[in-house]
Amino acid sequence: MLIGGIEAGGTKFVCAVGDQTGKIIAKTSFPTVGPEETFKEVKAFFADYSIEAIGIGSFGPVDLDKQSKTYGTILNTPKTKWKNYDVLKRLQTDYQLPVYMDTDVNAAALGEYKYGIGNDVDSCMYITVGTGIGAGFVKDGETYIGKSHPEMGHIFVQQHEDDKFVGSCAYHGTCLEGLASGPAIEKRNGKKGNLLADQQSVWELEAYYLAQAIMSYFLILSPERVIIGGGVLKQEQLYPLIREKILELVNGYVAIENVDNFIVAPSLNDEQGIKGAIALTL
Ligand code: ADP
Ligand code: ZN
């Protein structure tokens, strides 16, 4: 059986055709422009395959409440052409197939859980630190959505006393995303993160914030593994720094048997989102 997957990101769309084993047989990507042009491209790609279901991991915020009249609609987004756009209805109209929808980060968490570095645990979370910060959680093969959906990147963390940055989140200033996303690093330091590789203090501070957030996620959700990726984590020196700080913060209160196995990098060469989108249909 062939399945269509869509990773609908704010900057690019990835579409793929695959099967239940996680094998991808065809894949394409294109920039996210307005919905009309974007879904025309989606249609052109899938036209060559007889897919039987579609899974989509979408940028948000998106209405994922199945009881809601606007289920499947993009909500409040700065991308004005997408605001209130009914993605689910569009796909159902174009394909007359079952369509399964979730957040982009939940799809990525599911991809790693089924086919990647989360495939030996019962629960895991996937955190992305890039233009924004988001996280998804999977337990026993099911993603967690709740009433609207989690927005774990916007939790508050304690700002370091030496960090006077006002924060970059348009809604909350110094929430986690406002302090630790790629744009936050760039605004605080006047340079993009990739040009700050040798500035130890930048990554110490970054790990200080990310470890606090992971501590909260850990205490609330108790995931067995935490997978952390996204553009900012290209700075691989962050992994040992985050592990060290999380152990300090947890301070033995909850056991973390092997921290190297608890906080890990993604494993699917940037295909966790698209593989997870396909897996949403299973
Ligand atoms: P997006 O979140 O838009 O899907 P990414 O996950 O690639 O995309 O994140 C982009 C952000 O990551 C940008 O703010 C960029 O500056 C930052 N970034 C990308 N590469 C690096 C790097 N090597 N080191 C530090 N930051 C990086
Ligand atoms: Zn925020």
Short mmCIF file of N, CA, C and O and ligand atoms in Angstrom, two decimals, residues 153-154 169 171-173 175 177-178, ligand 2:
data_model
loop_
_atom_site.label_atom_id
_atom_site.label_comp_id
_atom_site.label_asym_id
_atom_site.label_seq_id
_atom_site.Cartn_x
_atom_site.Cartn_y
_atom_site.Cartn_z
N GLY A 153 7.54 25.10 23.05
CA GLY A 153 8.64 26.06 22.87
C GLY A 153 8.40 27.38 23.58
O GLY A 153 9.32 28.17 23.74
N HIS A 154 7.16 27.61 24.02
CA HIS A 154 6.85 28.92 24.59
C HIS A 154 6.75 28.90 26.12
O HIS A 154 6.15 29.80 26.71
N CYS A 169 10.57 36.59 21.23
CA CYS A 169 9.23 36.09 20.94
C CYS A 169 8.26 37.28 20.88
O CYS A 169 8.19 38.07 21.82
N TYR A 171 5.17 37.25 21.16
CA TYR A 171 4.08 37.13 22.11
C TYR A 171 4.54 37.23 23.57
O TYR A 171 3.82 37.75 24.41
N HIS A 172 5.71 36.64 23.87
CA HIS A 172 6.11 36.52 25.28
C HIS A 172 7.49 37.10 25.59
O HIS A 172 7.93 36.97 26.72
N GLY A 173 8.15 37.69 24.64
CA GLY A 173 9.50 38.20 24.91
C GLY A 173 10.45 37.08 25.26
O GLY A 173 10.92 36.35 24.39
N CYS A 175 10.28 34.03 26.59
CA CYS A 175 9.96 32.60 26.77
C CYS A 175 11.16 31.81 26.21
O CYS A 175 12.12 32.40 25.71
N GLU A 177 11.55 30.09 23.46
CA GLU A 177 11.81 30.43 22.05
C GLU A 177 12.43 31.82 21.93
O GLU A 177 13.33 32.05 21.12
N GLY A 178 11.96 32.73 22.77
CA GLY A 178 12.47 34.10 22.76
C GLY A 178 13.91 34.21 23.24
O GLY A 178 14.61 35.18 22.95
ZN ZN B 2 6.79 32.72 23.15
#
